[in-house]
Structure formats: structure tokens, C-alpha cells
């Protein structure tokens, strides 16, 4: 019998194993083995809505992973979940992101910042999932409570007829007040907190609905925060998912609120509190 040196055997074994490290599970849009470790089942990428540098860095993060073979669904805060059929039709019929944006005709967003993400989805045939709550449904939640936005099964699964834990609600209240320069009338705060919580729950639910496919969430930093945002709801029901959050934060900081923080330069903008003083 021909003797094969141990070193050669080990080298061959490692080579063959390495070939298996990039095996793709197309049904789940995942890479298995070593590359899988870099991609969680759910990757949440935050934003400061008007910060172009943050948008650019986030797109580069997503594109790098997709270029390496990852094929997640892309969940976007910028589209209301009620418009999913219209979004699907636009993605099927459009060749470029501008066409999708025009077809959806959504006001209130700087679509130039989201064009590259939508174009990437078109080029790589990645589904886009609309995960936000419409203004009409948000108003209903403000008036009638969180459970009013969901079907009975979801209400039961997420225990939406029970009060949200005090620490969670208080933290959301602080964020809502701070976002309105501490000038919001007290009577308005509970309803606005409920609307924010409902948005997070919808995002978490629709992300879970994509399983076994991996998902990237494109949303504001507040939704991406692991202490009070979507991540806190993601593993409330069902099997535990691997989740990673990356915040794009002006000036850095907030390291406890995200798994990773990418520091970005602050944008010069008018005093955001001026409108509340009028």
C-alpha cells in the first residue's frame, strides 16, 4: 500500500472541507459553513434618515455581503406592508429603481438615498418586503391600541392584550419625547408609543414570515435598537433566530444599543426644535 504522508492527508481534508464552506442553500438564500457565520438570519441595518454618509456606508455593507453570495430578502421601513402587492408588481415590471419608486409614489422619503438598495434588489433578484405601518393604521393604533392593528392569532402569539413591560414602555416614551424636543403634550405620548411599538411588531412579524430565507432590515436606528426596537420582538415567538444589529450613529456612541456601531459625521441641519416653539 502506498504511504501517504499525514501532512498531505490533512491538507487534502482541509481543501475538501473548504470547498464545502461556500455551499449555498438557495432555498434559504443562505451560505453554509464559514461564510454563514458572517451572515445572521436577520441583519438589521439602521440609519439617520437624512445622513447621506450613513446611507452610503450601509449600502456598501449590504453589497459586500450580497457580492459574496448572500441572497437575503430586503425588508424596508420605507414601504407600508399594506402595499406589498403593488410593490411586487413594480419589482416584476420595472428594470430600474427609479421605475419602482415612481410606481409606489410614496412621499416623505428622500428616495435618492434608497435608490442603490432597490437597484441592488432588482439586479440580484432579491425580494423586497414592505414592513411599515401606514399612517392610517398608525392613527388607528393611537386611538384603539396596539392589538387593533393585528389579527387574533398575532395578538395571542405576541401577547398584545397584555401590557408591555414598564422598562420597555418608559424607554420608548423617553425616545418619543426627545424626538419632539420634550414639547409633546403628555396626553399624546401613550398613543404615539403604541404606534411605534406596533411598527416594530409588524417589522418583526413580517421578517419572521420570510423564514427560512434570511432577511436584511433597512430602517431607522430607533427600530434597529436591540434594547427597545425590532430585535426585542423578533424572538418573542417561534424558534430563536440569529440576529445582528448595526447602528449608523452620528458621532458614534450608543454602543449598548447595537451589536456594532458605525460612526458617521453629523449633518448640518436647521434647529429641529424650532417648529415646536411656534
Short mmCIF file of C-alpha atoms in Angstrom, two decimals:
data_model
loop_
_atom_site.label_atom_id
_atom_site.label_comp_id
_atom_site.label_asym_id
_atom_site.label_seq_id
_atom_site.Cartn_x
_atom_site.Cartn_y
_atom_site.Cartn_z
CA UNK A 1 0.00 0.00 0.00
CA UNK A 2 1.33 3.41 -0.93
CA UNK A 3 2.10 5.53 2.10
CA UNK A 4 0.52 9.00 2.07
CA UNK A 5 2.19 11.49 4.40
CA UNK A 6 -0.01 12.74 7.23
CA UNK A 7 0.58 16.37 6.25
CA UNK A 8 -0.70 15.71 2.73
CA UNK A 9 -3.77 13.94 4.09
CA UNK A 10 -4.57 16.86 6.36
CA UNK A 11 -4.05 19.34 3.55
CA UNK A 12 -6.41 17.42 1.27
CA UNK A 13 -9.00 17.16 4.03
CA UNK A 14 -8.86 20.89 4.70
CA UNK A 15 -9.10 21.65 0.99
CA UNK A 16 -12.17 19.48 0.56
CA UNK A 17 -13.73 20.94 3.67
CA UNK A 18 -13.00 24.39 2.32
CA UNK A 19 -14.89 23.56 -0.85
CA UNK A 20 -17.90 22.79 1.29
CA UNK A 21 -17.64 26.06 3.17
CA UNK A 22 -19.18 28.01 0.33
CA UNK A 23 -22.03 25.65 -0.42
CA UNK A 24 -25.17 27.70 -0.93
CA UNK A 25 -28.59 26.85 0.43
CA UNK A 26 -30.61 28.55 -2.28
CA UNK A 27 -33.97 27.88 -0.67
CA UNK A 28 -32.97 29.95 2.32
CA UNK A 29 -30.84 32.45 0.43
CA UNK A 30 -28.00 31.50 2.77
CA UNK A 31 -24.39 30.43 2.61
CA UNK A 32 -23.47 27.49 4.78
CA UNK A 33 -20.32 26.90 6.80
CA UNK A 34 -17.74 29.59 7.41
CA UNK A 35 -19.44 32.28 5.31
CA UNK A 36 -22.72 31.64 7.13
CA UNK A 37 -21.08 32.75 10.36
CA UNK A 38 -20.71 36.24 8.89
CA UNK A 39 -24.39 36.45 7.97
CA UNK A 40 -27.04 36.12 10.65
CA UNK A 41 -30.56 35.02 9.83
CA UNK A 42 -31.66 38.60 10.45
CA UNK A 43 -29.36 41.58 9.87
CA UNK A 44 -30.76 44.94 10.95
CA UNK A 45 -29.08 47.98 9.40
CA UNK A 46 -30.03 51.35 10.85
CA UNK A 47 -29.95 54.88 9.54
CA UNK A 48 -30.24 58.55 10.33
CA UNK A 49 -32.81 59.34 7.66
CA UNK A 50 -31.12 62.46 6.23
CA UNK A 51 -27.48 61.39 6.59
CA UNK A 52 -26.08 60.54 3.15
CA UNK A 53 -22.81 59.17 4.56
CA UNK A 54 -24.71 56.65 6.68
CA UNK A 55 -26.78 55.54 3.69
CA UNK A 56 -23.63 55.08 1.61
CA UNK A 57 -21.84 53.04 4.28
CA UNK A 58 -24.90 50.89 4.84
CA UNK A 59 -25.28 50.16 1.13
CA UNK A 60 -21.62 49.18 0.95
CA UNK A 61 -22.12 46.80 3.89
CA UNK A 62 -25.09 45.16 2.21
CA UNK A 63 -23.50 44.99 -1.24
CA UNK A 64 -20.34 43.41 0.16
CA UNK A 65 -22.38 40.58 1.65
CA UNK A 66 -24.51 40.11 -1.46
CA UNK A 67 -21.42 40.13 -3.70
CA UNK A 68 -20.06 37.30 -1.55
CA UNK A 69 -23.11 35.20 -2.41
CA UNK A 70 -25.68 36.03 0.27
CA UNK A 71 -29.25 36.27 -1.02
CA UNK A 72 -31.47 37.71 1.71
CA UNK A 73 -34.87 39.30 1.38
CA UNK A 74 -34.68 43.05 1.93
CA UNK A 75 -37.27 44.39 4.37
CA UNK A 76 -37.77 48.15 4.11
CA UNK A 77 -39.36 50.60 6.51
CA UNK A 78 -39.95 52.94 3.59
CA UNK A 79 -42.82 50.84 2.21
CA UNK A 80 -46.10 50.15 4.06
CA UNK A 81 -46.96 46.48 4.40
CA UNK A 82 -50.44 47.14 3.03
CA UNK A 83 -48.78 47.99 -0.32
CA UNK A 84 -46.92 44.68 -0.77
CA UNK A 85 -48.91 43.58 -3.83
CA UNK A 86 -48.25 46.89 -5.56
CA UNK A 87 -44.56 46.64 -4.66
CA UNK A 88 -44.35 43.09 -6.01
CA UNK A 89 -45.89 44.24 -9.29
CA UNK A 90 -43.43 47.12 -9.56
CA UNK A 91 -40.45 44.86 -8.89
CA UNK A 92 -41.69 42.43 -11.54
CA UNK A 93 -42.36 45.07 -14.18
CA UNK A 94 -39.53 47.55 -13.60
CA UNK A 95 -35.93 47.39 -14.83
CA UNK A 96 -34.57 50.13 -12.61
CA UNK A 97 -35.11 51.54 -9.13
CA UNK A 98 -36.47 54.83 -10.44
CA UNK A 99 -39.37 52.96 -12.02
CA UNK A 100 -40.15 51.22 -8.72
CA UNK A 101 -40.02 54.50 -6.81
CA UNK A 102 -42.35 56.21 -9.28
CA UNK A 103 -44.77 53.29 -9.27
CA UNK A 104 -45.00 53.31 -5.47
CA UNK A 105 -45.37 57.11 -5.33
CA UNK A 106 -44.52 57.32 -1.63
CA UNK A 107 -43.98 60.80 -0.23
CA UNK A 108 -41.88 61.77 2.76
CA UNK A 109 -38.67 59.88 1.94
CA UNK A 110 -35.51 61.02 0.18
CA UNK A 111 -35.64 58.26 -2.42
CA UNK A 112 -32.23 59.12 -3.84
CA UNK A 113 -30.79 57.58 -0.67
CA UNK A 114 -32.66 54.29 -1.19
CA UNK A 115 -32.18 54.01 -4.96
CA UNK A 116 -28.98 51.89 -4.69
CA UNK A 117 -30.60 49.36 -2.33
CA UNK A 118 -33.64 48.95 -4.58
CA UNK A 119 -31.42 48.67 -7.66
CA UNK A 120 -29.33 46.01 -5.94
CA UNK A 121 -32.50 44.05 -5.22
CA UNK A 122 -33.55 44.27 -8.87
CA UNK A 123 -30.12 43.33 -10.21
CA UNK A 124 -29.75 40.32 -7.91
CA UNK A 125 -33.44 39.35 -7.93
CA UNK A 126 -33.83 39.81 -4.19
CA UNK A 127 -37.37 40.22 -2.87
CA UNK A 128 -38.25 43.48 -1.13
CA UNK A 129 -40.65 43.21 1.78
CA UNK A 130 -42.77 46.21 2.79
CA UNK A 131 -42.81 46.23 6.59
CA UNK A 132 -44.02 49.61 7.82
CA UNK A 133 -47.39 50.64 9.19
CA UNK A 134 -49.38 53.10 7.10
CA UNK A 135 -50.29 56.46 8.61
CA UNK A 136 -53.95 55.46 8.60
CA UNK A 137 -53.27 52.28 10.56
CA UNK A 138 -50.87 54.11 12.88
CA UNK A 139 -53.66 56.57 13.67
CA UNK A 140 -55.94 53.63 14.43
CA UNK A 141 -53.35 52.25 16.87
CA UNK A 142 -53.05 55.65 18.56
CA UNK A 143 -56.81 55.65 19.03
CA UNK A 144 -57.59 51.98 19.72
CA UNK A 145 -54.36 50.40 20.99
CA UNK A 146 -51.67 48.09 19.63
CA UNK A 147 -53.86 44.99 19.27
CA UNK A 148 -56.22 46.82 16.89
CA UNK A 149 -53.66 46.51 14.09
CA UNK A 150 -53.30 42.72 14.22
CA UNK A 151 -55.28 39.55 13.63
CA UNK A 152 -56.30 37.45 16.67
CA UNK A 153 -53.53 34.88 16.08
CA UNK A 154 -50.81 37.54 16.17
CA UNK A 155 -52.39 39.19 19.20
CA UNK A 156 -52.20 35.87 21.02
CA UNK A 157 -48.68 34.96 19.87
CA UNK A 158 -47.19 38.31 20.80
CA UNK A 159 -49.42 38.70 23.88
CA UNK A 160 -50.59 42.08 22.68
CA UNK A 161 -53.54 42.22 25.07
CA UNK A 162 -51.05 42.35 27.93
CA UNK A 163 -49.16 45.49 28.97
CA UNK A 164 -45.68 45.97 27.55
CA UNK A 165 -43.07 45.78 30.32
CA UNK A 166 -42.63 49.05 32.18
CA UNK A 167 -38.94 49.48 31.33
CA UNK A 168 -39.64 48.97 27.64
CA UNK A 169 -42.51 51.47 27.56
CA UNK A 170 -40.59 54.05 29.61
CA UNK A 171 -37.62 53.82 27.26
CA UNK A 172 -39.89 54.32 24.25
CA UNK A 173 -41.56 57.26 25.98
CA UNK A 174 -38.18 58.91 26.51
CA UNK A 175 -37.32 58.47 22.84
CA UNK A 176 -40.68 59.85 21.69
CA UNK A 177 -40.39 62.87 23.98
CA UNK A 178 -36.78 63.55 22.97
CA UNK A 179 -37.72 63.26 19.31
CA UNK A 180 -40.27 66.02 19.88
CA UNK A 181 -37.91 68.24 21.88
CA UNK A 182 -39.73 67.43 25.15
CA UNK A 183 -42.62 69.59 23.97
CA UNK A 184 -45.17 66.86 23.30
CA UNK A 185 -48.36 67.12 25.39
CA UNK A 186 -48.50 64.31 27.95
CA UNK A 187 -51.85 63.09 26.65
CA UNK A 188 -50.33 62.33 23.23
CA UNK A 189 -47.38 60.27 24.44
CA UNK A 190 -49.05 56.88 25.17
CA UNK A 191 -50.70 56.70 21.76
CA UNK A 192 -47.51 57.60 19.93
CA UNK A 193 -45.60 54.99 21.90
CA UNK A 194 -48.23 52.41 20.90
CA UNK A 195 -47.79 53.35 17.24
CA UNK A 196 -44.03 52.94 17.47
CA UNK A 197 -44.39 49.57 19.18
CA UNK A 198 -46.91 48.45 16.54
CA UNK A 199 -44.44 49.34 13.78
CA UNK A 200 -41.73 47.29 15.48
CA UNK A 201 -44.06 44.32 15.89
CA UNK A 202 -45.12 44.44 12.24
CA UNK A 203 -41.49 44.53 11.17
CA UNK A 204 -40.61 41.59 13.42
CA UNK A 205 -43.63 39.57 12.28
CA UNK A 206 -43.02 40.14 8.58
CA UNK A 207 -39.32 39.37 8.96
CA UNK A 208 -40.19 36.05 10.63
CA UNK A 209 -42.67 35.33 7.84
CA UNK A 210 -39.75 35.20 5.36
CA UNK A 211 -38.09 32.24 7.07
CA UNK A 212 -36.25 30.10 6.13
CA UNK A 213 -34.87 32.90 3.96
CA UNK A 214 -32.51 35.34 5.66
CA UNK A 215 -33.59 38.97 5.92
CA UNK A 216 -31.94 42.39 5.99
CA UNK A 217 -33.97 45.19 7.57
CA UNK A 218 -33.44 48.72 6.26
CA UNK A 219 -34.86 51.08 8.89
CA UNK A 220 -34.15 53.97 11.21
CA UNK A 221 -31.83 53.47 14.15
CA UNK A 222 -34.75 53.55 16.58
CA UNK A 223 -36.28 50.45 15.01
CA UNK A 224 -32.93 48.66 14.86
CA UNK A 225 -32.02 49.16 18.52
CA UNK A 226 -31.70 45.81 20.26
CA UNK A 227 -32.91 47.14 23.63
CA UNK A 228 -36.25 48.62 22.58
CA UNK A 229 -36.74 48.03 18.85
CA UNK A 230 -37.47 45.20 16.41
CA UNK A 231 -34.82 42.81 17.83
CA UNK A 232 -36.67 42.65 21.12
CA UNK A 233 -39.77 41.34 19.36
CA UNK A 234 -38.06 39.01 16.89
CA UNK A 235 -37.57 36.11 19.27
CA UNK A 236 -40.76 36.60 21.26
CA UNK A 237 -42.37 33.78 19.27
CA UNK A 238 -41.17 30.75 17.33
CA UNK A 239 -37.71 29.26 17.07
CA UNK A 240 -34.83 31.51 18.05
CA UNK A 241 -33.23 33.37 15.16
CA UNK A 242 -29.68 34.67 14.96
CA UNK A 243 -29.88 38.46 14.91
CA UNK A 244 -27.29 41.19 14.40
CA UNK A 245 -27.83 44.94 14.61
CA UNK A 246 -25.64 47.67 13.15
CA UNK A 247 -26.39 51.29 14.02
CA UNK A 248 -25.15 54.19 11.91
CA UNK A 249 -24.81 56.86 14.57
CA UNK A 250 -23.80 60.49 14.24
CA UNK A 251 -20.71 60.99 16.39
CA UNK A 252 -20.63 57.34 17.44
CA UNK A 253 -21.70 56.30 20.93
CA UNK A 254 -24.79 54.18 21.73
CA UNK A 255 -22.64 51.05 21.84
CA UNK A 256 -25.03 49.28 24.21
CA UNK A 257 -27.98 49.75 21.87
CA UNK A 258 -26.45 47.90 18.89
CA UNK A 259 -24.16 44.95 18.27
CA UNK A 260 -21.98 47.21 16.15
CA UNK A 261 -21.87 50.99 15.74
CA UNK A 262 -20.59 52.78 12.64
CA UNK A 263 -19.73 56.37 13.47
CA UNK A 264 -20.83 58.95 10.90
CA UNK A 265 -20.37 62.71 10.74
CA UNK A 266 -23.31 64.80 11.90
CA UNK A 267 -25.29 66.59 9.21
CA UNK A 268 -25.71 70.35 9.50
CA UNK A 269 -29.43 70.91 9.71
CA UNK A 270 -31.79 73.63 10.99
CA UNK A 271 -32.79 73.55 14.65
CA UNK A 272 -35.28 70.63 14.73
CA UNK A 273 -37.00 72.11 17.78
CA UNK A 274 -37.84 75.45 16.16
CA UNK A 275 -41.12 74.15 14.74
CA UNK A 276 -42.28 73.06 18.20
CA UNK A 277 -41.71 76.53 19.66
CA UNK A 278 -44.10 78.23 17.25
#
